mmCIF file with all atom_site columns, C-alpha atoms in Angstrom:
data_model
loop_
_atom_site.group_PDB
_atom_site.id
_atom_site.type_symbol
_atom_site.label_atom_id
_atom_site.label_alt_id
_atom_site.label_comp_id
_atom_site.label_asym_id
_atom_site.label_entity_id
_atom_site.label_seq_id
_atom_site.pdbx_PDB_ins_code
_atom_site.Cartn_x
_atom_site.Cartn_y
_atom_site.Cartn_z
_atom_site.occupancy
_atom_site.B_iso_or_equiv
_atom_site.pdbx_formal_charge
_atom_site.auth_seq_id
_atom_site.auth_comp_id
_atom_site.auth_asym_id
_atom_site.auth_atom_id
_atom_site.pdbx_PDB_model_num
ATOM 1   C CA . MET M 1 1   ? 0.000  0.000  0.000   1.00 0.00 ? 836  MET M CA 1
ATOM 2   C CA . ILE M 1 2   ? 1.240  3.469  -0.799  1.00 0.00 ? 837  ILE M CA 1
ATOM 3   C CA . ARG M 1 3   ? 0.174  6.927  0.285   1.00 0.00 ? 838  ARG M CA 1
ATOM 4   C CA . ILE M 1 4   ? 1.491  9.919  -1.618  1.00 0.00 ? 839  ILE M CA 1
ATOM 5   C CA . ARG M 1 5   ? 2.257  13.233 0.047   1.00 0.00 ? 840  ARG M CA 1
ATOM 6   C CA . LYS M 1 6   ? 2.424  15.746 -2.796  1.00 0.00 ? 841  LYS M CA 1
ATOM 7   C CA . ALA M 1 7   ? 4.856  18.636 -2.509  1.00 0.00 ? 842  ALA M CA 1
ATOM 8   C CA . ALA M 1 8   ? 2.149  21.259 -2.975  1.00 0.00 ? 843  ALA M CA 1
ATOM 9   C CA . GLU M 1 9   ? 0.053  19.788 -0.151  1.00 0.00 ? 844  GLU M CA 1
ATOM 10  C CA . ARG M 1 10  ? 2.763  20.247 2.498   1.00 0.00 ? 845  ARG M CA 1
ATOM 11  C CA . GLY M 1 11  ? 2.639  22.976 5.086   1.00 0.00 ? 846  GLY M CA 1
ATOM 12  C CA . HIS M 1 12  ? 4.358  26.090 3.723   1.00 0.00 ? 847  HIS M CA 1
ATOM 13  C CA . PHE M 1 13  ? 5.670  29.254 5.350   1.00 0.00 ? 848  PHE M CA 1
ATOM 14  C CA . ASN M 1 14  ? 7.717  31.987 3.727   1.00 0.00 ? 849  ASN M CA 1
ATOM 15  C CA . HIS M 1 15  ? 9.305  34.165 6.393   1.00 0.00 ? 850  HIS M CA 1
ATOM 16  C CA . GLY M 1 16  ? 11.459 36.073 3.913   1.00 0.00 ? 851  GLY M CA 1
ATOM 17  C CA . TRP M 1 17  ? 14.755 34.803 5.310   1.00 0.00 ? 852  TRP M CA 1
ATOM 18  C CA . LEU M 1 18  ? 13.347 31.247 5.417   1.00 0.00 ? 853  LEU M CA 1
ATOM 19  C CA . ASP M 1 19  ? 11.192 29.479 2.846   1.00 0.00 ? 854  ASP M CA 1
ATOM 20  C CA . THR M 1 20  ? 10.103 26.190 4.405   1.00 0.00 ? 855  THR M CA 1
ATOM 21  C CA . PHE M 1 21  ? 7.865  23.236 3.585   1.00 0.00 ? 856  PHE M CA 1
ATOM 22  C CA . HIS M 1 22  ? 6.723  20.764 6.255   1.00 0.00 ? 857  HIS M CA 1
ATOM 23  C CA . THR M 1 23  ? 5.808  17.211 5.219   1.00 0.00 ? 858  THR M CA 1
ATOM 24  C CA . PHE M 1 24  ? 4.485  16.525 8.729   1.00 0.00 ? 859  PHE M CA 1
ATOM 25  C CA . SER M 1 25  ? 3.038  18.732 11.460  1.00 0.00 ? 860  SER M CA 1
ATOM 26  C CA . PHE M 1 26  ? 5.717  21.062 12.789  1.00 0.00 ? 861  PHE M CA 1
ATOM 27  C CA . SER M 1 27  ? 5.790  24.298 14.785  1.00 0.00 ? 862  SER M CA 1
ATOM 28  C CA . ASP M 1 28  ? 2.833  26.466 13.678  1.00 0.00 ? 863  ASP M CA 1
ATOM 29  C CA . TYR M 1 29  ? 1.732  23.916 11.068  1.00 0.00 ? 864  TYR M CA 1
ATOM 30  C CA . TYR M 1 30  ? -0.697 21.343 12.448  1.00 0.00 ? 865  TYR M CA 1
ATOM 31  C CA . ASP M 1 31  ? -2.305 18.614 10.350  1.00 0.00 ? 866  ASP M CA 1
ATOM 32  C CA . PRO M 1 32  ? -3.699 15.658 12.340  1.00 0.00 ? 867  PRO M CA 1
ATOM 33  C CA . ALA M 1 33  ? -3.614 13.508 9.186   1.00 0.00 ? 868  ALA M CA 1
ATOM 34  C CA . HIS M 1 34  ? 0.143  14.022 8.849   1.00 0.00 ? 869  HIS M CA 1
ATOM 35  C CA . MET M 1 35  ? 1.811  13.646 12.244  1.00 0.00 ? 870  MET M CA 1
ATOM 36  C CA . GLY M 1 36  ? 4.682  11.451 11.065  1.00 0.00 ? 871  GLY M CA 1
ATOM 37  C CA . PHE M 1 37  ? 5.284  7.946  9.771   1.00 0.00 ? 872  PHE M CA 1
ATOM 38  C CA . ARG M 1 38  ? 6.540  5.202  12.089  1.00 0.00 ? 873  ARG M CA 1
ATOM 39  C CA . ALA M 1 39  ? 9.639  6.662  13.814  1.00 0.00 ? 874  ALA M CA 1
ATOM 40  C CA . LEU M 1 40  ? 9.867  9.451  11.232  1.00 0.00 ? 875  LEU M CA 1
ATOM 41  C CA . ARG M 1 41  ? 8.544  12.634 12.816  1.00 0.00 ? 876  ARG M CA 1
ATOM 42  C CA . VAL M 1 42  ? 9.786  15.625 10.776  1.00 0.00 ? 877  VAL M CA 1
ATOM 43  C CA . ILE M 1 43  ? 10.806 16.235 7.158   1.00 0.00 ? 878  ILE M CA 1
ATOM 44  C CA . ASN M 1 44  ? 11.419 19.937 6.593   1.00 0.00 ? 879  ASN M CA 1
ATOM 45  C CA . ASP M 1 45  ? 12.502 21.251 3.190   1.00 0.00 ? 880  ASP M CA 1
ATOM 46  C CA . ASP M 1 46  ? 14.244 24.562 3.993   1.00 0.00 ? 881  ASP M CA 1
ATOM 47  C CA . ARG M 1 47  ? 15.806 27.343 1.962   1.00 0.00 ? 882  ARG M CA 1
ATOM 48  C CA . VAL M 1 48  ? 17.679 29.959 4.012   1.00 0.00 ? 883  VAL M CA 1
ATOM 49  C CA . GLN M 1 49  ? 18.641 33.418 2.759   1.00 0.00 ? 884  GLN M CA 1
ATOM 50  C CA . PRO M 1 50  ? 22.335 34.476 2.645   1.00 0.00 ? 885  PRO M CA 1
ATOM 51  C CA . GLY M 1 51  ? 23.588 35.604 6.046   1.00 0.00 ? 886  GLY M CA 1
ATOM 52  C CA . GLN M 1 52  ? 20.492 34.351 7.861   1.00 0.00 ? 887  GLN M CA 1
ATOM 53  C CA . GLY M 1 53  ? 19.668 31.289 9.937   1.00 0.00 ? 888  GLY M CA 1
ATOM 54  C CA . PHE M 1 54  ? 18.367 29.750 13.131  1.00 0.00 ? 889  PHE M CA 1
ATOM 55  C CA . GLY M 1 55  ? 19.760 31.274 16.320  1.00 0.00 ? 890  GLY M CA 1
ATOM 56  C CA . MET M 1 56  ? 20.808 29.172 19.306  1.00 0.00 ? 891  MET M CA 1
ATOM 57  C CA . HIS M 1 57  ? 17.905 26.957 20.361  1.00 0.00 ? 892  HIS M CA 1
ATOM 58  C CA . GLY M 1 58  ? 17.418 23.707 22.217  1.00 0.00 ? 893  GLY M CA 1
ATOM 59  C CA . HIS M 1 59  ? 16.309 20.144 21.409  1.00 0.00 ? 894  HIS M CA 1
ATOM 60  C CA . ARG M 1 60  ? 15.744 17.070 23.529  1.00 0.00 ? 895  ARG M CA 1
ATOM 61  C CA . ASP M 1 61  ? 15.084 13.363 22.906  1.00 0.00 ? 896  ASP M CA 1
ATOM 62  C CA . MET M 1 62  ? 15.240 13.425 19.120  1.00 0.00 ? 897  MET M CA 1
ATOM 63  C CA . GLU M 1 63  ? 17.537 12.053 16.403  1.00 0.00 ? 898  GLU M CA 1
ATOM 64  C CA . ILE M 1 64  ? 18.150 14.948 13.993  1.00 0.00 ? 899  ILE M CA 1
ATOM 65  C CA . VAL M 1 65  ? 19.575 14.413 10.512  1.00 0.00 ? 900  VAL M CA 1
ATOM 66  C CA . THR M 1 66  ? 20.421 17.315 8.185   1.00 0.00 ? 901  THR M CA 1
ATOM 67  C CA . TYR M 1 67  ? 21.316 17.000 4.515   1.00 0.00 ? 902  TYR M CA 1
ATOM 68  C CA . VAL M 1 68  ? 22.501 19.961 2.426   1.00 0.00 ? 903  VAL M CA 1
ATOM 69  C CA . LEU M 1 69  ? 21.538 19.929 -1.261  1.00 0.00 ? 904  LEU M CA 1
ATOM 70  C CA . GLU M 1 70  ? 22.893 23.336 -2.274  1.00 0.00 ? 905  GLU M CA 1
ATOM 71  C CA . GLY M 1 71  ? 25.027 25.967 -0.567  1.00 0.00 ? 906  GLY M CA 1
ATOM 72  C CA . ALA M 1 72  ? 26.457 25.622 2.940   1.00 0.00 ? 907  ALA M CA 1
ATOM 73  C CA . LEU M 1 73  ? 25.218 25.598 6.536   1.00 0.00 ? 908  LEU M CA 1
ATOM 74  C CA . GLU M 1 74  ? 27.315 26.660 9.530   1.00 0.00 ? 909  GLU M CA 1
ATOM 75  C CA . HIS M 1 75  ? 26.654 24.655 12.695  1.00 0.00 ? 910  HIS M CA 1
ATOM 76  C CA . ARG M 1 76  ? 27.600 25.415 16.305  1.00 0.00 ? 911  ARG M CA 1
ATOM 77  C CA . ASP M 1 77  ? 26.371 23.619 19.408  1.00 0.00 ? 912  ASP M CA 1
ATOM 78  C CA . SER M 1 78  ? 26.627 23.408 23.180  1.00 0.00 ? 913  SER M CA 1
ATOM 79  C CA . LEU M 1 79  ? 28.787 20.258 22.861  1.00 0.00 ? 914  LEU M CA 1
ATOM 80  C CA . GLY M 1 80  ? 31.596 22.408 21.455  1.00 0.00 ? 915  GLY M CA 1
ATOM 81  C CA . ASN M 1 81  ? 31.150 21.390 17.825  1.00 0.00 ? 916  ASN M CA 1
ATOM 82  C CA . GLY M 1 82  ? 31.553 23.943 15.066  1.00 0.00 ? 917  GLY M CA 1
ATOM 83  C CA . SER M 1 83  ? 31.564 23.082 11.390  1.00 0.00 ? 918  SER M CA 1
ATOM 84  C CA . VAL M 1 84  ? 30.315 24.059 7.959   1.00 0.00 ? 919  VAL M CA 1
ATOM 85  C CA . LEU M 1 85  ? 28.081 21.523 6.259   1.00 0.00 ? 920  LEU M CA 1
ATOM 86  C CA . ARG M 1 86  ? 28.389 21.719 2.476   1.00 0.00 ? 921  ARG M CA 1
ATOM 87  C CA . ALA M 1 87  ? 26.341 20.296 -0.390  1.00 0.00 ? 922  ALA M CA 1
ATOM 88  C CA . GLY M 1 88  ? 26.460 16.499 -0.303  1.00 0.00 ? 923  GLY M CA 1
ATOM 89  C CA . GLU M 1 89  ? 27.200 16.322 3.428   1.00 0.00 ? 924  GLU M CA 1
ATOM 90  C CA . VAL M 1 90  ? 25.006 14.698 6.070   1.00 0.00 ? 925  VAL M CA 1
ATOM 91  C CA . GLN M 1 91  ? 24.927 15.633 9.741   1.00 0.00 ? 926  GLN M CA 1
ATOM 92  C CA . HIS M 1 92  ? 23.476 13.695 12.662  1.00 0.00 ? 927  HIS M CA 1
ATOM 93  C CA . MET M 1 93  ? 22.825 15.013 16.128  1.00 0.00 ? 928  MET M CA 1
ATOM 94  C CA . THR M 1 94  ? 21.483 13.032 19.073  1.00 0.00 ? 929  THR M CA 1
ATOM 95  C CA . ALA M 1 95  ? 19.627 15.598 21.163  1.00 0.00 ? 930  ALA M CA 1
ATOM 96  C CA . GLY M 1 96  ? 19.140 13.148 24.044  1.00 0.00 ? 931  GLY M CA 1
ATOM 97  C CA . THR M 1 97  ? 19.192 14.781 27.475  1.00 0.00 ? 932  THR M CA 1
ATOM 98  C CA . GLY M 1 98  ? 19.468 18.184 25.820  1.00 0.00 ? 933  GLY M CA 1
ATOM 99  C CA . VAL M 1 99  ? 21.582 20.130 23.360  1.00 0.00 ? 934  VAL M CA 1
ATOM 100 C CA . ARG M 1 100 ? 21.536 23.675 22.013  1.00 0.00 ? 935  ARG M CA 1
ATOM 101 C CA . HIS M 1 101 ? 22.683 24.614 18.540  1.00 0.00 ? 936  HIS M CA 1
ATOM 102 C CA . SER M 1 102 ? 22.568 27.296 15.860  1.00 0.00 ? 937  SER M CA 1
ATOM 103 C CA . GLU M 1 103 ? 22.452 26.936 12.074  1.00 0.00 ? 938  GLU M CA 1
ATOM 104 C CA . PHE M 1 104 ? 23.376 29.801 9.754   1.00 0.00 ? 939  PHE M CA 1
ATOM 105 C CA . ASN M 1 105 ? 23.978 30.366 6.074   1.00 0.00 ? 940  ASN M CA 1
ATOM 106 C CA . PRO M 1 106 ? 27.561 31.721 6.027   1.00 0.00 ? 941  PRO M CA 1
ATOM 107 C CA . SER M 1 107 ? 27.334 32.937 2.427   1.00 0.00 ? 942  SER M CA 1
ATOM 108 C CA . ASP M 1 108 ? 26.610 36.571 1.590   1.00 0.00 ? 943  ASP M CA 1
ATOM 109 C CA . GLN M 1 109 ? 25.338 35.616 -1.885  1.00 0.00 ? 944  GLN M CA 1
ATOM 110 C CA . GLU M 1 110 ? 23.971 32.064 -2.098  1.00 0.00 ? 945  GLU M CA 1
ATOM 111 C CA . TRP M 1 111 ? 20.869 30.596 -0.493  1.00 0.00 ? 946  TRP M CA 1
ATOM 112 C CA . VAL M 1 112 ? 21.306 27.254 1.240   1.00 0.00 ? 947  VAL M CA 1
ATOM 113 C CA . HIS M 1 113 ? 18.853 24.435 0.466   1.00 0.00 ? 948  HIS M CA 1
ATOM 114 C CA . LEU M 1 114 ? 18.641 21.691 3.082   1.00 0.00 ? 949  LEU M CA 1
ATOM 115 C CA . TYR M 1 115 ? 16.438 18.961 4.433   1.00 0.00 ? 950  TYR M CA 1
ATOM 116 C CA . GLN M 1 116 ? 16.121 18.565 8.183   1.00 0.00 ? 951  GLN M CA 1
ATOM 117 C CA . ILE M 1 117 ? 14.759 15.255 9.444   1.00 0.00 ? 952  ILE M CA 1
ATOM 118 C CA . TRP M 1 118 ? 13.743 14.219 12.935  1.00 0.00 ? 953  TRP M CA 1
ATOM 119 C CA . LEU M 1 119 ? 13.332 10.628 14.070  1.00 0.00 ? 954  LEU M CA 1
ATOM 120 C CA . LEU M 1 120 ? 12.105 9.493  17.461  1.00 0.00 ? 955  LEU M CA 1
ATOM 121 C CA . PRO M 1 121 ? 14.948 7.859  19.437  1.00 0.00 ? 956  PRO M CA 1
ATOM 122 C CA . GLU M 1 122 ? 14.880 4.248  20.603  1.00 0.00 ? 957  GLU M CA 1
ATOM 123 C CA . ARG M 1 123 ? 14.683 5.568  24.166  1.00 0.00 ? 958  ARG M CA 1
ATOM 124 C CA . LYS M 1 124 ? 14.739 8.862  26.040  1.00 0.00 ? 959  LYS M CA 1
ATOM 125 C CA . GLY M 1 125 ? 17.658 10.255 27.994  1.00 0.00 ? 960  GLY M CA 1
ATOM 126 C CA . LEU M 1 126 ? 20.457 9.382  25.558  1.00 0.00 ? 961  LEU M CA 1
ATOM 127 C CA . LYS M 1 127 ? 23.830 11.095 25.789  1.00 0.00 ? 962  LYS M CA 1
ATOM 128 C CA . PRO M 1 128 ? 23.949 13.962 23.241  1.00 0.00 ? 963  PRO M CA 1
ATOM 129 C CA . GLY M 1 129 ? 26.246 13.439 20.277  1.00 0.00 ? 964  GLY M CA 1
ATOM 130 C CA . TYR M 1 130 ? 27.279 14.813 16.904  1.00 0.00 ? 965  TYR M CA 1
ATOM 131 C CA . GLN M 1 131 ? 28.494 13.273 13.619  1.00 0.00 ? 966  GLN M CA 1
ATOM 132 C CA . GLN M 1 132 ? 29.095 14.470 10.073  1.00 0.00 ? 967  GLN M CA 1
ATOM 133 C CA . LEU M 1 133 ? 29.545 12.553 6.819   1.00 0.00 ? 968  LEU M CA 1
ATOM 134 C CA . ALA M 1 134 ? 30.613 13.714 3.362   1.00 0.00 ? 969  ALA M CA 1
ATOM 135 C CA . VAL M 1 135 ? 28.946 11.670 0.633   1.00 0.00 ? 970  VAL M CA 1
ATOM 136 C CA . GLY M 1 136 ? 30.655 11.838 -2.758  1.00 0.00 ? 971  GLY M CA 1
ATOM 137 C CA . GLU M 1 137 ? 28.471 11.887 -5.853  1.00 0.00 ? 972  GLU M CA 1
ATOM 138 C CA . GLU M 1 138 ? 30.182 8.719  -7.060  1.00 0.00 ? 973  GLU M CA 1
ATOM 139 C CA . GLU M 1 139 ? 28.945 6.932  -3.919  1.00 0.00 ? 974  GLU M CA 1
ATOM 140 C CA . THR M 1 140 ? 25.274 7.591  -4.677  1.00 0.00 ? 975  THR M CA 1
ATOM 141 C CA . SER M 1 141 ? 25.376 7.487  -8.481  1.00 0.00 ? 976  SER M CA 1
ATOM 142 C CA . GLY M 1 142 ? 23.013 4.785  -9.712  1.00 0.00 ? 977  GLY M CA 1
ATOM 143 C CA . ARG M 1 143 ? 22.639 3.091  -6.336  1.00 0.00 ? 978  ARG M CA 1
ATOM 144 C CA . PHE M 1 144 ? 21.267 3.487  -2.840  1.00 0.00 ? 979  PHE M CA 1
ATOM 145 C CA . ARG M 1 145 ? 24.102 4.530  -0.526  1.00 0.00 ? 980  ARG M CA 1
ATOM 146 C CA . LEU M 1 146 ? 23.499 3.879  3.178   1.00 0.00 ? 981  LEU M CA 1
ATOM 147 C CA . VAL M 1 147 ? 24.114 7.155  5.050   1.00 0.00 ? 982  VAL M CA 1
ATOM 148 C CA . ALA M 1 148 ? 22.609 6.442  8.497   1.00 0.00 ? 983  ALA M CA 1
ATOM 149 C CA . SER M 1 149 ? 21.848 3.235  10.374  1.00 0.00 ? 984  SER M CA 1
ATOM 150 C CA . PRO M 1 150 ? 21.589 1.839  13.926  1.00 0.00 ? 985  PRO M CA 1
ATOM 151 C CA . ASP M 1 151 ? 24.940 0.048  13.637  1.00 0.00 ? 986  ASP M CA 1
ATOM 152 C CA . GLY M 1 152 ? 26.959 2.488  11.526  1.00 0.00 ? 987  GLY M CA 1
ATOM 153 C CA . ALA M 1 153 ? 27.261 -0.107 8.757   1.00 0.00 ? 988  ALA M CA 1
ATOM 154 C CA . ASN M 1 154 ? 29.308 0.679  5.631   1.00 0.00 ? 989  ASN M CA 1
ATOM 155 C CA . GLY M 1 155 ? 30.671 3.903  7.111   1.00 0.00 ? 990  GLY M CA 1
ATOM 156 C CA . SER M 1 156 ? 27.219 5.367  7.731   1.00 0.00 ? 991  SER M CA 1
ATOM 157 C CA . LEU M 1 157 ? 26.282 7.653  10.602  1.00 0.00 ? 992  LEU M CA 1
ATOM 158 C CA . THR M 1 158 ? 25.050 5.837  13.712  1.00 0.00 ? 993  THR M CA 1
ATOM 159 C CA . ILE M 1 159 ? 21.513 6.746  14.760  1.00 0.00 ? 994  ILE M CA 1
ATOM 160 C CA . HIS M 1 160 ? 19.652 5.534  17.837  1.00 0.00 ? 995  HIS M CA 1
ATOM 161 C CA . GLN M 1 161 ? 16.621 4.102  16.068  1.00 0.00 ? 996  GLN M CA 1
ATOM 162 C CA . ASP M 1 162 ? 15.840 1.018  13.963  1.00 0.00 ? 997  ASP M CA 1
ATOM 163 C CA . ALA M 1 163 ? 15.912 3.022  10.760  1.00 0.00 ? 998  ALA M CA 1
ATOM 164 C CA . ARG M 1 164 ? 18.186 3.125  7.729   1.00 0.00 ? 999  ARG M CA 1
ATOM 165 C CA . LEU M 1 165 ? 18.556 6.135  5.451   1.00 0.00 ? 1000 LEU M CA 1
ATOM 166 C CA . PHE M 1 166 ? 19.732 5.816  1.849   1.00 0.00 ? 1001 PHE M CA 1
ATOM 167 C CA . LEU M 1 167 ? 20.620 8.425  -0.780  1.00 0.00 ? 1002 LEU M CA 1
ATOM 168 C CA . ALA M 1 168 ? 20.623 7.802  -4.534  1.00 0.00 ? 1003 ALA M CA 1
ATOM 169 C CA . SER M 1 169 ? 21.452 10.046 -7.515  1.00 0.00 ? 1004 SER M CA 1
ATOM 170 C CA . LEU M 1 170 ? 20.022 8.948  -10.851 1.00 0.00 ? 1005 LEU M CA 1
ATOM 171 C CA . SER M 1 171 ? 20.607 9.811  -14.477 1.00 0.00 ? 1006 SER M CA 1
ATOM 172 C CA . PRO M 1 172 ? 17.605 9.810  -16.846 1.00 0.00 ? 1007 PRO M CA 1
ATOM 173 C CA . GLY M 1 173 ? 16.350 6.284  -17.463 1.00 0.00 ? 1008 GLY M CA 1
ATOM 174 C CA . HIS M 1 174 ? 18.339 4.725  -14.620 1.00 0.00 ? 1009 HIS M CA 1
ATOM 175 C CA . THR M 1 175 ? 16.590 2.620  -11.960 1.00 0.00 ? 1010 THR M CA 1
ATOM 176 C CA . VAL M 1 176 ? 17.450 1.686  -8.375  1.00 0.00 ? 1011 VAL M CA 1
ATOM 177 C CA . SER M 1 177 ? 15.498 -0.668 -6.133  1.00 0.00 ? 1012 SER M CA 1
ATOM 178 C CA . HIS M 1 178 ? 15.398 -1.580 -2.461  1.00 0.00 ? 1013 HIS M CA 1
ATOM 179 C CA . GLU M 1 179 ? 13.851 -4.667 -0.884  1.00 0.00 ? 1014 GLU M CA 1
ATOM 180 C CA . ILE M 1 180 ? 11.650 -4.186 2.172   1.00 0.00 ? 1015 ILE M CA 1
ATOM 181 C CA . GLU M 1 181 ? 11.728 -6.967 4.745   1.00 0.00 ? 1016 GLU M CA 1
ATOM 182 C CA . PRO M 1 182 ? 8.395  -8.309 6.079   1.00 0.00 ? 1017 PRO M CA 1
ATOM 183 C CA . GLY M 1 183 ? 6.966  -6.091 8.807   1.00 0.00 ? 1018 GLY M CA 1
ATOM 184 C CA . ARG M 1 184 ? 9.023  -3.069 7.815   1.00 0.00 ? 1019 ARG M CA 1
ATOM 185 C CA . ALA M 1 185 ? 7.942  0.029  5.901   1.00 0.00 ? 1020 ALA M CA 1
ATOM 186 C CA . ALA M 1 186 ? 9.591  2.708  3.790   1.00 0.00 ? 1021 ALA M CA 1
ATOM 187 C CA . TRP M 1 187 ? 9.299  6.401  3.076   1.00 0.00 ? 1022 TRP M CA 1
ATOM 188 C CA . LEU M 1 188 ? 10.561 7.726  -0.256  1.00 0.00 ? 1023 LEU M CA 1
ATOM 189 C CA . GLN M 1 189 ? 11.343 11.444 -0.495  1.00 0.00 ? 1024 GLN M CA 1
ATOM 190 C CA . ILE M 1 190 ? 12.115 13.036 -3.860  1.00 0.00 ? 1025 ILE M CA 1
ATOM 191 C CA . LEU M 1 191 ? 14.819 15.637 -3.245  1.00 0.00 ? 1026 LEU M CA 1
ATOM 192 C CA . ARG M 1 192 ? 15.136 16.874 -6.838  1.00 0.00 ? 1027 ARG M CA 1
ATOM 193 C CA . GLY M 1 193 ? 14.156 15.908 -10.353 1.00 0.00 ? 1028 GLY M CA 1
ATOM 194 C CA . ARG M 1 194 ? 11.291 13.693 -11.509 1.00 0.00 ? 1029 ARG M CA 1
ATOM 195 C CA . VAL M 1 195 ? 10.975 9.942  -11.081 1.00 0.00 ? 1030 VAL M CA 1
ATOM 196 C CA . HIS M 1 196 ? 8.562  7.055  -11.606 1.00 0.00 ? 1031 HIS M CA 1
ATOM 197 C CA . SER M 1 197 ? 8.016  4.777  -8.626  1.00 0.00 ? 1032 SER M CA 1
ATOM 198 C CA . LEU M 1 198 ? 5.343  2.380  -7.437  1.00 0.00 ? 1033 LEU M CA 1
ATOM 199 C CA . GLY M 1 199 ? 3.167  3.190  -10.446 1.00 0.00 ? 1034 GLY M CA 1
ATOM 200 C CA . ASN M 1 200 ? 3.294  6.956  -9.951  1.00 0.00 ? 1035 ASN M CA 1
ATOM 201 C CA . ASP M 1 201 ? 5.107  9.937  -11.438 1.00 0.00 ? 1036 ASP M CA 1
ATOM 202 C CA . LEU M 1 202 ? 6.723  11.929 -8.643  1.00 0.00 ? 1037 LEU M CA 1
ATOM 203 C CA . ALA M 1 203 ? 8.504  15.279 -8.543  1.00 0.00 ? 1038 ALA M CA 1
ATOM 204 C CA . ALA M 1 204 ? 10.820 17.157 -6.182  1.00 0.00 ? 1039 ALA M CA 1
ATOM 205 C CA . GLY M 1 205 ? 9.206  17.578 -2.766  1.00 0.00 ? 1040 GLY M CA 1
ATOM 206 C CA . ASP M 1 206 ? 6.849  14.621 -3.137  1.00 0.00 ? 1041 ASP M CA 1
ATOM 207 C CA . GLY M 1 207 ? 6.965  11.870 -0.531  1.00 0.00 ? 1042 GLY M CA 1
ATOM 208 C CA . VAL M 1 208 ? 5.508  8.369  -0.417  1.00 0.00 ? 1043 VAL M CA 1
ATOM 209 C CA . ALA M 1 209 ? 4.641  6.188  2.582   1.00 0.00 ? 1044 ALA M CA 1
ATOM 210 C CA . VAL M 1 210 ? 5.120  2.530  1.641   1.00 0.00 ? 1045 VAL M CA 1
ATOM 211 C CA . THR M 1 211 ? 3.681  -0.371 3.650   1.00 0.00 ? 1046 THR M CA 1
ATOM 212 C CA . ASP M 1 212 ? 3.039  -4.035 2.783   1.00 0.00 ? 1047 ASP M CA 1
ATOM 213 C CA . GLU M 1 213 ? 5.237  -3.842 -0.311  1.00 0.00 ? 1048 GLU M CA 1
ATOM 214 C CA . LYS M 1 214 ? 8.241  -6.042 -1.054  1.00 0.00 ? 1049 LYS M CA 1
ATOM 215 C CA . THR M 1 215 ? 10.265 -3.600 -3.154  1.00 0.00 ? 1050 THR M CA 1
ATOM 216 C CA . VAL M 1 216 ? 10.644 0.091  -3.845  1.00 0.00 ? 1051 VAL M CA 1
ATOM 217 C CA . ALA M 1 217 ? 11.947 0.728  -7.376  1.00 0.00 ? 1052 ALA M CA 1
ATOM 218 C CA . VAL M 1 218 ? 12.720 4.240  -8.609  1.00 0.00 ? 1053 VAL M CA 1
ATOM 219 C CA . GLN M 1 219 ? 13.367 5.242  -12.231 1.00 0.00 ? 1054 GLN M CA 1
ATOM 220 C CA . ALA M 1 220 ? 14.518 8.753  -13.113 1.00 0.00 ? 1055 ALA M CA 1
ATOM 221 C CA . ALA M 1 221 ? 12.909 10.790 -15.879 1.00 0.00 ? 1056 ALA M CA 1
ATOM 222 C CA . VAL M 1 222 ? 15.488 13.586 -15.526 1.00 0.00 ? 1057 VAL M CA 1
ATOM 223 C CA . PRO M 1 223 ? 18.610 13.927 -13.341 1.00 0.00 ? 1058 PRO M CA 1
ATOM 224 C CA . SER M 1 224 ? 17.191 13.190 -9.886  1.00 0.00 ? 1059 SER M CA 1
ATOM 225 C CA . GLU M 1 225 ? 18.079 12.556 -6.257  1.00 0.00 ? 1060 GLU M CA 1
ATOM 226 C CA . VAL M 1 226 ? 16.018 10.611 -3.730  1.00 0.00 ? 1061 VAL M CA 1
ATOM 227 C CA . LEU M 1 227 ? 16.158 9.786  -0.031  1.00 0.00 ? 1062 LEU M CA 1
ATOM 228 C CA . LEU M 1 228 ? 14.782 6.457  1.181   1.00 0.00 ? 1063 LEU M CA 1
ATOM 229 C CA . PHE M 1 229 ? 13.937 5.551  4.795   1.00 0.00 ? 1064 PHE M CA 1
ATOM 230 C CA . ASP M 1 230 ? 13.701 1.873  5.766   1.00 0.00 ? 1065 ASP M CA 1
ATOM 231 C CA . LEU M 1 231 ? 11.713 1.840  9.007   1.00 0.00 ? 1066 LEU M CA 1
ATOM 232 C CA . ALA M 1 232 ? 10.746 -0.724 11.647  1.00 0.00 ? 1067 ALA M CA 1
#
């Protein structure tokens, strides 16, 4: 069974410095029909103006994954970490017992385009932590590259939840597929381009909840990038 979440149906706020789309209920956007999917709680598609960003703020008991598509994002946190996340890099932060951080666009010319994802942790009260991973285009070209998992397999980031995140970049006409084990589910998020999957044509910003299916196959119509969640 599949359930499509079209890009245009997401919650949308344009604050000038921030243009953001919410796949699930978040902040001032509330939609009881879209509160999350399994352990997946937030998928925010954000574009931040040059020189702007999110000031220091706190999180607790959440696994937070950030992926930059275009531009750069400067990160600082109460754990002492400071870094610049560039296009093609993935960041993971365990908020656990509590962490504060800021995220800014360090450029004075280019917008930054990023996805921020929240997953519920396997348990509350975890020790806060931070990780960052650079994913080369050759690693995702024509295949699903594991970027986050509970056991850090294949050099992926280690997250505290029974979930696996995969990135794939596809040339027109190319197909990738992923098998779903019995009892598990998947969420497919189209980051850019246009693809055909599960009998549907999908475009950037579209998402699909997948349950009771054995395989997710994705074929690109144009140069495309997708993010796949394999969820307990």
